[in-house]
Amino acid sequence: MNALGTPDWFRAPQREIDAALAAGRLAHGVLIHEDAGAGGLQLARWIAQRVNCQDAQRAPCGECQQCRWVAADQHPDVTRLSPEEDSATVKVDAVRALTADLALTAHGAGFKVAIVMPAHAMTEAAANALLKTLEEPPKRTLLLLVTSEPSRLLATVRSRCTRLRLAGPTREAAAQFLEAARGPGPWREALTATGEGPFALLEADPAALAQLRGDTLATLDQIGSGNLQPPAVADRWARGDLATRLSCLESWVTERILESASIRDATHLSSGGRASNICRLFELSDAIRDMRKLSHTSINKTMAVESLLWRWARP
Ligand SMILES: [Zn+2]
């Protein structure tokens, strides 16, 4: 795999692939359902190595030329399809080129492998173009569709794939993984800030993320206590790393909801004030989710942030 070795949380899906290969029943289409940042792409590369490695006894050895080519994204029979730069989607032309290539004979003795990530980025036309290959796959081809949101894939595509689940590690294991990969840093705070798994943070600046989280929580505190008005921060938030701000908000709201629920259970009381507080938290949580969906569109982000924060401002 790489110098870091295999993450523990890869073991279960890897065993599934080993068992399917041993039984000669590996599907032509595998939907890798990862938790965001759990390493779906890296698991897909491992599978590509597993079916192409020259050392049958200990595949993937990680050392033969096939394995090294896959690791470096240079294997002639392993193609990776992702949205082009400046685009959020995988388009139909790219999928057509891919399926035409899959129909050709492999350069080597192994499998032709296509990795589509994130698979939910395929447009409907692109997904339909892929269907034919999933229905009548050429021999020794393997389609690996990686996504953290399988519900956004066409149902017809989903139904033609075997699902392989890649659950993310605990925050502690994720922090240890990042510490081994990148050295010491405030990884726990950085992981909480993004709400994603460690592979999403391999290139990140953990101190900057931890600081962003601290700033977001302090701002919420001030808004909640009436010391700050949403218009004072909305523009800055909208222009900065809004996705991470929203993740920080989301984890904060989730913690508050759990906290409120446990207090209520412990006291067996449902005081009016507390109930209305929980209502506000749930409304805020819904609003954050709506905003995440809209943040890829051309909405006025400053206004959207402002109206989101007004929900938390002291009435
Ligand atoms: Zn090998």
mmCIF file of C-alpha atoms and ligand atoms in Angstrom:
data_model
loop_
_atom_site.group_PDB
_atom_site.id
_atom_site.type_symbol
_atom_site.label_atom_id
_atom_site.label_comp_id
_atom_site.label_asym_id
_atom_site.label_seq_id
_atom_site.Cartn_x
_atom_site.Cartn_y
_atom_site.Cartn_z
ATOM 1 C CA MET A 1 0.000 0.000 0.000
ATOM 2 C CA ASN A 2 2.430 2.692 1.187
ATOM 3 C CA ALA A 3 4.938 3.356 3.924
ATOM 4 C CA LEU A 4 2.075 3.706 6.406
ATOM 5 C CA GLY A 5 0.941 0.129 5.922
ATOM 6 C CA THR A 6 -2.680 -0.926 5.858
ATOM 7 C CA PRO A 7 -5.068 0.977 8.129
ATOM 8 C CA ASP A 8 -6.890 -1.341 10.549
ATOM 9 C CA TRP A 9 -10.301 -0.278 9.264
ATOM 10 C CA PHE A 10 -9.465 -1.615 5.775
ATOM 11 C CA ARG A 11 -9.175 -5.179 7.055
ATOM 12 C CA ALA A 12 -12.863 -6.169 6.947
ATOM 13 C CA PRO A 13 -13.515 -5.023 3.340
ATOM 14 C CA GLN A 14 -10.169 -6.498 2.276
ATOM 15 C CA ARG A 15 -11.181 -9.860 3.730
ATOM 16 C CA GLU A 16 -14.436 -9.660 1.746
ATOM 17 C CA ILE A 17 -12.499 -9.110 -1.481
ATOM 18 C CA ASP A 18 -10.095 -11.961 -0.656
ATOM 19 C CA ALA A 19 -13.028 -14.301 -0.003
ATOM 20 C CA ALA A 20 -14.823 -13.286 -3.206
ATOM 21 C CA LEU A 21 -11.668 -13.858 -5.264
ATOM 22 C CA ALA A 22 -11.005 -17.215 -3.609
ATOM 23 C CA ALA A 23 -14.539 -18.303 -4.449
ATOM 24 C CA GLY A 24 -14.242 -16.946 -8.002
ATOM 25 C CA ARG A 25 -17.238 -14.695 -7.484
ATOM 26 C CA LEU A 26 -15.825 -11.179 -7.518
ATOM 27 C CA ALA A 27 -18.466 -8.951 -9.133
ATOM 28 C CA HIS A 28 -17.575 -6.802 -12.134
ATOM 29 C CA GLY A 29 -19.035 -3.759 -10.421
ATOM 30 C CA VAL A 30 -18.137 -2.956 -6.817
ATOM 31 C CA LEU A 31 -19.673 0.016 -5.052
ATOM 32 C CA ILE A 32 -17.284 1.104 -2.305
ATOM 33 C CA HIS A 33 -19.461 2.904 0.228
ATOM 34 C CA GLU A 34 -16.992 4.824 2.367
ATOM 35 C CA ASP A 35 -17.499 7.152 5.274
ATOM 36 C CA ALA A 36 -16.173 10.483 4.013
ATOM 37 C CA GLY A 37 -12.395 10.530 4.249
ATOM 38 C CA ALA A 38 -12.139 6.862 5.297
ATOM 39 C CA GLY A 39 -9.909 6.086 2.293
ATOM 40 C CA GLY A 40 -12.206 4.723 -0.434
ATOM 41 C CA LEU A 41 -9.757 5.648 -3.160
ATOM 42 C CA GLN A 42 -6.897 3.969 -1.320
ATOM 43 C CA LEU A 43 -9.010 0.835 -0.839
ATOM 44 C CA ALA A 44 -9.859 0.881 -4.569
ATOM 45 C CA ARG A 45 -6.135 1.097 -5.368
ATOM 46 C CA TRP A 46 -5.515 -1.840 -3.044
ATOM 47 C CA ILE A 47 -8.114 -3.878 -4.957
ATOM 48 C CA ALA A 48 -6.513 -2.870 -8.278
ATOM 49 C CA GLN A 49 -3.176 -4.085 -6.904
ATOM 50 C CA ARG A 50 -4.787 -7.231 -5.511
ATOM 51 C CA VAL A 51 -6.044 -8.331 -8.949
ATOM 52 C CA ASN A 52 -2.939 -7.263 -10.880
ATOM 53 C CA CYS A 53 -0.065 -8.177 -8.546
ATOM 54 C CA GLN A 54 2.596 -10.501 -9.988
ATOM 55 C CA ASP A 55 3.109 -12.302 -6.691
ATOM 56 C CA ALA A 56 0.115 -14.619 -6.384
ATOM 57 C CA GLN A 57 1.173 -15.846 -2.934
ATOM 58 C CA ARG A 58 1.080 -12.488 -1.180
ATOM 59 C CA ALA A 59 -0.942 -10.235 -3.486
ATOM 60 C CA PRO A 60 -0.818 -7.330 -3.280
ATOM 61 C CA CYS A 61 2.893 -7.415 -2.484
ATOM 62 C CA GLY A 62 3.257 -3.661 -2.921
ATOM 63 C CA GLU A 63 6.705 -4.210 -4.421
ATOM 64 C CA CYS A 64 6.283 -5.634 -7.928
ATOM 65 C CA GLN A 65 6.056 -3.333 -10.924
ATOM 66 C CA GLN A 66 2.256 -3.799 -11.184
ATOM 67 C CA CYS A 67 1.732 -2.794 -7.565
ATOM 68 C CA ARG A 68 4.066 0.178 -7.879
ATOM 69 C CA TRP A 69 2.374 1.391 -11.040
ATOM 70 C CA VAL A 70 -1.027 1.295 -9.335
ATOM 71 C CA ALA A 71 0.304 3.123 -6.277
ATOM 72 C CA ALA A 72 1.722 5.852 -8.522
ATOM 73 C CA ASP A 73 -1.478 6.104 -10.607
ATOM 74 C CA GLN A 74 0.538 5.024 -13.662
ATOM 75 C CA HIS A 75 -0.781 1.544 -14.413
ATOM 76 C CA PRO A 76 -1.771 1.280 -18.104
ATOM 77 C CA ASP A 77 -4.783 -0.910 -17.238
ATOM 78 C CA VAL A 78 -6.023 1.080 -14.247
ATOM 79 C CA THR A 79 -7.978 4.236 -15.049
ATOM 80 C CA ARG A 80 -9.252 6.773 -12.585
ATOM 81 C CA LEU A 81 -12.188 8.993 -13.378
ATOM 82 C CA SER A 82 -12.959 12.084 -11.292
ATOM 83 C CA PRO A 83 -14.551 15.438 -12.042
ATOM 84 C CA GLU A 84 -12.320 17.587 -14.195
ATOM 85 C CA GLU A 85 -10.889 20.693 -12.623
ATOM 86 C CA ASP A 86 -13.422 23.510 -12.271
ATOM 87 C CA SER A 87 -16.269 21.016 -12.474
ATOM 88 C CA ALA A 88 -18.280 19.165 -9.872
ATOM 89 C CA THR A 89 -19.441 16.449 -12.258
ATOM 90 C CA VAL A 90 -18.124 13.467 -14.207
ATOM 91 C CA LYS A 91 -19.503 13.955 -17.695
ATOM 92 C CA VAL A 92 -20.864 11.515 -20.245
ATOM 93 C CA ASP A 93 -17.971 11.976 -22.707
ATOM 94 C CA ALA A 94 -15.460 10.935 -20.065
ATOM 95 C CA VAL A 95 -17.493 7.802 -19.269
ATOM 96 C CA ARG A 96 -17.821 6.941 -22.968
ATOM 97 C CA ALA A 97 -14.055 7.192 -23.390
ATOM 98 C CA LEU A 98 -13.642 4.984 -20.336
ATOM 99 C CA THR A 99 -16.036 2.276 -21.508
ATOM 100 C CA ALA A 100 -14.409 2.255 -24.980
ATOM 101 C CA ASP A 101 -11.055 1.718 -23.297
ATOM 102 C CA LEU A 102 -12.420 -1.052 -21.054
ATOM 103 C CA ALA A 103 -13.549 -2.935 -24.166
ATOM 104 C CA LEU A 104 -9.913 -3.183 -25.348
ATOM 105 C CA THR A 105 -7.650 -6.016 -24.242
ATOM 106 C CA ALA A 106 -5.536 -5.409 -21.166
ATOM 107 C CA HIS A 107 -1.885 -4.504 -21.649
ATOM 108 C CA GLY A 108 -0.821 -6.887 -18.917
ATOM 109 C CA ALA A 109 -2.045 -10.284 -17.743
ATOM 110 C CA GLY A 110 -4.304 -8.899 -15.039
ATOM 111 C CA PHE A 111 -7.562 -6.971 -14.902
ATOM 112 C CA LYS A 112 -8.591 -3.723 -16.486
ATOM 113 C CA VAL A 113 -9.789 -1.609 -13.603
ATOM 114 C CA ALA A 114 -11.717 1.661 -13.633
ATOM 115 C CA ILE A 115 -12.042 3.701 -10.459
ATOM 116 C CA VAL A 116 -14.771 6.350 -10.443
ATOM 117 C CA MET A 117 -14.548 8.742 -7.518
ATOM 118 C CA PRO A 118 -16.732 10.256 -6.316
ATOM 119 C CA ALA A 119 -19.160 8.050 -8.207
ATOM 120 C CA HIS A 120 -22.130 10.274 -7.258
ATOM 121 C CA ALA A 121 -20.484 13.048 -9.297
ATOM 122 C CA MET A 122 -21.531 11.289 -12.508
ATOM 123 C CA THR A 123 -24.264 13.137 -14.361
ATOM 124 C CA GLU A 124 -27.364 11.092 -15.130
ATOM 125 C CA ALA A 125 -26.225 10.713 -18.754
ATOM 126 C CA ALA A 126 -22.784 9.609 -17.576
ATOM 127 C CA ALA A 127 -24.263 7.047 -15.186
ATOM 128 C CA ASN A 128 -26.500 5.713 -17.949
ATOM 129 C CA ALA A 129 -23.484 5.380 -20.240
ATOM 130 C CA LEU A 130 -21.813 3.271 -17.563
ATOM 131 C CA LEU A 131 -24.847 1.004 -17.182
ATOM 132 C CA LYS A 132 -24.202 -0.919 -20.393
ATOM 133 C CA THR A 133 -20.710 -1.868 -19.221
ATOM 134 C CA LEU A 134 -22.146 -2.938 -15.861
ATOM 135 C CA GLU A 135 -24.765 -5.057 -17.606
ATOM 136 C CA GLU A 136 -22.447 -6.681 -20.148
ATOM 137 C CA PRO A 137 -18.966 -6.299 -18.725
ATOM 138 C CA PRO A 138 -16.012 -7.322 -20.899
ATOM 139 C CA LYS A 139 -14.045 -10.229 -19.368
ATOM 140 C CA ARG A 140 -11.505 -9.393 -16.681
ATOM 141 C CA THR A 141 -12.750 -5.903 -16.110
ATOM 142 C CA LEU A 142 -13.528 -4.388 -12.756
ATOM 143 C CA LEU A 143 -15.465 -1.187 -12.105
ATOM 144 C CA LEU A 144 -14.893 0.342 -8.683
ATOM 145 C CA LEU A 145 -17.355 3.101 -7.809
ATOM 146 C CA VAL A 146 -16.330 5.036 -4.707
ATOM 147 C CA THR A 147 -18.838 7.216 -2.879
ATOM 148 C CA SER A 148 -19.749 8.401 0.591
ATOM 149 C CA GLU A 149 -23.304 9.086 -0.612
ATOM 150 C CA PRO A 150 -24.606 6.001 -2.439
ATOM 151 C CA SER A 151 -28.183 7.339 -2.344
ATOM 152 C CA ARG A 152 -27.106 9.960 -4.893
ATOM 153 C CA LEU A 153 -26.266 7.266 -7.440
ATOM 154 C CA LEU A 154 -28.786 6.053 -10.008
ATOM 155 C CA ALA A 155 -30.713 3.130 -8.513
ATOM 156 C CA THR A 156 -30.055 1.086 -11.664
ATOM 157 C CA VAL A 157 -26.300 1.557 -11.215
ATOM 158 C CA ARG A 158 -26.478 0.702 -7.507
ATOM 159 C CA SER A 159 -28.451 -2.460 -8.132
ATOM 160 C CA ARG A 160 -25.823 -3.796 -10.532
ATOM 161 C CA CYS A 161 -22.957 -3.468 -8.090
ATOM 162 C CA THR A 162 -21.862 -5.457 -5.082
ATOM 163 C CA ARG A 163 -21.644 -3.171 -2.126
ATOM 164 C CA LEU A 164 -18.440 -3.011 -0.111
ATOM 165 C CA ARG A 165 -18.677 -0.994 3.084
ATOM 166 C CA LEU A 166 -15.678 0.976 4.324
ATOM 167 C CA ALA A 167 -16.531 2.318 7.768
ATOM 168 C CA GLY A 168 -14.264 5.065 9.064
ATOM 169 C CA PRO A 169 -12.088 4.731 12.169
ATOM 170 C CA THR A 170 -12.776 6.230 15.581
ATOM 171 C CA ARG A 171 -11.527 9.791 16.012
ATOM 172 C CA GLU A 172 -8.725 8.484 18.203
ATOM 173 C CA ALA A 173 -7.543 5.963 15.582
ATOM 174 C CA ALA A 174 -7.848 8.626 12.887
ATOM 175 C CA ALA A 175 -5.706 11.032 14.913
ATOM 176 C CA GLN A 176 -3.081 8.334 15.479
ATOM 177 C CA PHE A 177 -3.057 7.577 11.751
ATOM 178 C CA LEU A 178 -2.505 11.238 10.907
ATOM 179 C CA GLU A 179 0.178 11.600 13.539
ATOM 180 C CA ALA A 180 2.050 8.668 11.996
ATOM 181 C CA ALA A 181 1.624 10.115 8.513
ATOM 182 C CA ARG A 182 2.242 13.783 9.174
ATOM 183 C CA GLY A 183 3.772 14.188 12.611
ATOM 184 C CA PRO A 184 2.322 15.803 15.712
ATOM 185 C CA GLY A 185 -0.450 18.393 15.527
ATOM 186 C CA PRO A 186 -3.896 19.201 16.921
ATOM 187 C CA TRP A 187 -5.358 16.345 14.837
ATOM 188 C CA ARG A 188 -8.319 15.608 17.128
ATOM 189 C CA GLU A 189 -9.566 19.196 16.859
ATOM 190 C CA ALA A 190 -8.886 19.255 13.112
ATOM 191 C CA LEU A 191 -10.858 16.010 12.642
ATOM 192 C CA THR A 192 -13.742 17.401 14.695
ATOM 193 C CA ALA A 193 -13.666 20.588 12.627
ATOM 194 C CA THR A 194 -14.116 18.843 9.278
ATOM 195 C CA GLY A 195 -16.196 15.899 10.496
ATOM 196 C CA GLU A 196 -14.371 13.765 7.937
ATOM 197 C CA GLY A 197 -12.006 10.837 8.119
ATOM 198 C CA PRO A 198 -8.196 11.014 8.130
ATOM 199 C CA PHE A 199 -7.625 10.643 4.382
ATOM 200 C CA ALA A 200 -9.415 13.957 3.833
ATOM 201 C CA LEU A 201 -6.818 15.622 6.065
ATOM 202 C CA LEU A 202 -3.597 14.203 4.657
ATOM 203 C CA GLU A 203 -2.707 17.534 3.075
ATOM 204 C CA ALA A 204 -4.474 19.772 5.573
ATOM 205 C CA ASP A 205 -3.024 22.281 8.013
ATOM 206 C CA PRO A 206 -4.312 20.958 11.365
ATOM 207 C CA ALA A 207 -3.455 24.125 13.306
ATOM 208 C CA ALA A 208 -5.474 26.274 10.893
ATOM 209 C CA LEU A 209 -8.456 23.917 11.134
ATOM 210 C CA ALA A 210 -8.308 23.834 14.935
ATOM 211 C CA GLN A 211 -8.165 27.613 14.963
ATOM 212 C CA LEU A 212 -11.139 27.880 12.600
ATOM 213 C CA ARG A 213 -13.116 25.622 14.903
ATOM 214 C CA GLY A 214 -12.200 27.673 17.966
ATOM 215 C CA ASP A 215 -13.203 30.876 16.204
ATOM 216 C CA THR A 216 -16.508 29.387 15.015
ATOM 217 C CA LEU A 217 -17.473 28.208 18.510
ATOM 218 C CA ALA A 218 -16.519 31.533 20.098
ATOM 219 C CA THR A 219 -18.607 33.389 17.519
ATOM 220 C CA LEU A 220 -21.609 31.148 18.175
ATOM 221 C CA ASP A 221 -21.273 31.805 21.874
ATOM 222 C CA GLN A 222 -21.291 35.547 21.320
ATOM 223 C CA ILE A 223 -24.230 35.422 18.946
ATOM 224 C CA GLY A 224 -26.184 33.207 21.325
ATOM 225 C CA SER A 225 -25.621 35.604 24.213
ATOM 226 C CA GLY A 226 -26.533 38.676 22.158
ATOM 227 C CA ASN A 227 -23.034 40.193 22.173
ATOM 228 C CA LEU A 228 -22.608 39.910 18.435
ATOM 229 C CA GLN A 229 -24.982 40.315 15.489
ATOM 230 C CA PRO A 230 -24.848 37.891 12.536
ATOM 231 C CA PRO A 231 -24.195 40.601 9.888
ATOM 232 C CA ALA A 232 -20.878 41.319 11.621
ATOM 233 C CA VAL A 233 -19.470 37.903 10.640
ATOM 234 C CA ALA A 234 -21.593 36.650 7.728
ATOM 235 C CA ASP A 235 -19.422 38.119 4.990
ATOM 236 C CA ARG A 236 -16.173 36.814 6.474
ATOM 237 C CA TRP A 237 -17.650 33.345 6.850
ATOM 238 C CA ALA A 238 -19.072 33.331 3.321
ATOM 239 C CA ARG A 239 -15.733 34.297 1.772
ATOM 240 C CA GLY A 240 -13.645 31.855 3.807
ATOM 241 C CA ASP A 241 -13.745 28.098 4.149
ATOM 242 C CA LEU A 242 -17.515 27.889 4.460
ATOM 243 C CA ALA A 243 -17.686 24.094 4.166
ATOM 244 C CA THR A 244 -15.502 23.683 7.259
ATOM 245 C CA ARG A 245 -17.457 26.381 9.133
ATOM 246 C CA LEU A 246 -20.644 24.415 8.429
ATOM 247 C CA SER A 247 -19.011 21.193 9.651
ATOM 248 C CA CYS A 248 -17.950 22.957 12.849
ATOM 249 C CA LEU A 249 -21.497 24.211 13.311
ATOM 250 C CA GLU A 250 -22.934 20.797 12.657
ATOM 251 C CA SER A 251 -20.751 18.976 15.185
ATOM 252 C CA TRP A 252 -21.443 21.687 17.751
ATOM 253 C CA VAL A 253 -25.224 21.433 17.246
ATOM 254 C CA THR A 254 -25.118 17.632 17.406
ATOM 255 C CA GLU A 255 -23.206 17.763 20.699
ATOM 256 C CA ARG A 256 -25.702 20.250 22.153
ATOM 257 C CA ILE A 257 -28.661 18.102 21.108
ATOM 258 C CA LEU A 258 -27.123 15.019 22.760
ATOM 259 C CA GLU A 259 -26.321 17.052 25.856
ATOM 260 C CA SER A 260 -29.873 18.432 26.135
ATOM 261 C CA ALA A 261 -31.359 14.983 25.614
ATOM 262 C CA SER A 262 -29.229 13.402 28.349
ATOM 263 C CA ILE A 263 -30.085 16.184 30.828
ATOM 264 C CA ARG A 264 -33.769 15.663 30.135
ATOM 265 C CA ASP A 265 -33.460 11.885 30.576
ATOM 266 C CA ALA A 266 -31.558 12.306 33.821
ATOM 267 C CA THR A 267 -34.050 14.709 35.376
ATOM 268 C CA HIS A 268 -37.247 13.178 33.930
ATOM 269 C CA LEU A 269 -38.398 16.731 33.535
ATOM 270 C CA SER A 270 -39.414 18.406 30.385
ATOM 271 C CA SER A 271 -39.236 22.024 31.239
ATOM 272 C CA GLY A 272 -40.656 24.395 28.683
ATOM 273 C CA GLY A 273 -37.409 26.312 28.298
ATOM 274 C CA ARG A 274 -35.358 23.224 27.620
ATOM 275 C CA ALA A 275 -37.869 21.865 25.122
ATOM 276 C CA SER A 276 -37.835 25.085 23.171
ATOM 277 C CA ASN A 277 -34.016 25.059 23.235
ATOM 278 C CA ILE A 278 -33.984 21.576 21.696
ATOM 279 C CA CYS A 279 -36.454 22.770 19.068
ATOM 280 C CA ARG A 280 -34.123 25.626 18.170
ATOM 281 C CA LEU A 281 -31.197 23.230 17.912
ATOM 282 C CA PHE A 282 -33.085 20.886 15.611
ATOM 283 C CA GLU A 283 -34.152 23.810 13.437
ATOM 284 C CA LEU A 284 -30.572 24.993 13.256
ATOM 285 C CA SER A 285 -29.414 21.484 12.379
ATOM 286 C CA ASP A 286 -31.949 21.292 9.513
ATOM 287 C CA ALA A 287 -30.928 24.719 8.279
ATOM 288 C CA ILE A 288 -27.241 23.717 8.232
ATOM 289 C CA ARG A 289 -28.073 20.622 6.208
ATOM 290 C CA ASP A 290 -30.111 22.674 3.726
ATOM 291 C CA MET A 291 -27.306 25.145 3.392
ATOM 292 C CA ARG A 292 -24.735 22.426 2.713
ATOM 293 C CA LYS A 293 -26.836 21.292 -0.231
ATOM 294 C CA LEU A 294 -27.129 24.853 -1.526
ATOM 295 C CA SER A 295 -23.529 25.897 -0.987
ATOM 296 C CA HIS A 296 -22.514 24.384 -4.359
ATOM 297 C CA THR A 297 -25.071 26.567 -6.131
ATOM 298 C CA SER A 298 -24.927 30.253 -6.886
ATOM 299 C CA ILE A 299 -26.882 31.393 -3.822
ATOM 300 C CA ASN A 300 -25.837 34.612 -2.096
ATOM 301 C CA LYS A 301 -23.672 33.002 0.560
ATOM 302 C CA THR A 302 -23.418 36.059 2.804
ATOM 303 C CA MET A 303 -27.191 36.332 3.064
ATOM 304 C CA ALA A 304 -27.544 32.597 3.587
ATOM 305 C CA VAL A 305 -24.977 32.600 6.427
ATOM 306 C CA GLU A 306 -26.663 35.601 7.987
ATOM 307 C CA SER A 307 -30.096 34.032 7.995
ATOM 308 C CA LEU A 308 -28.611 30.788 9.334
ATOM 309 C CA LEU A 309 -26.952 32.603 12.256
ATOM 310 C CA TRP A 310 -30.073 34.640 13.039
ATOM 311 C CA ARG A 311 -31.639 31.328 14.014
ATOM 312 C CA TRP A 312 -29.208 31.140 16.883
ATOM 313 C CA ALA A 313 -29.223 34.824 17.806
ATOM 314 C CA ARG A 314 -30.967 35.779 21.019
ATOM 315 C CA PRO A 315 -34.584 36.550 20.119
HETATM 316 ZN ZN ZN B 1 2.625 -6.890 -6.344
#
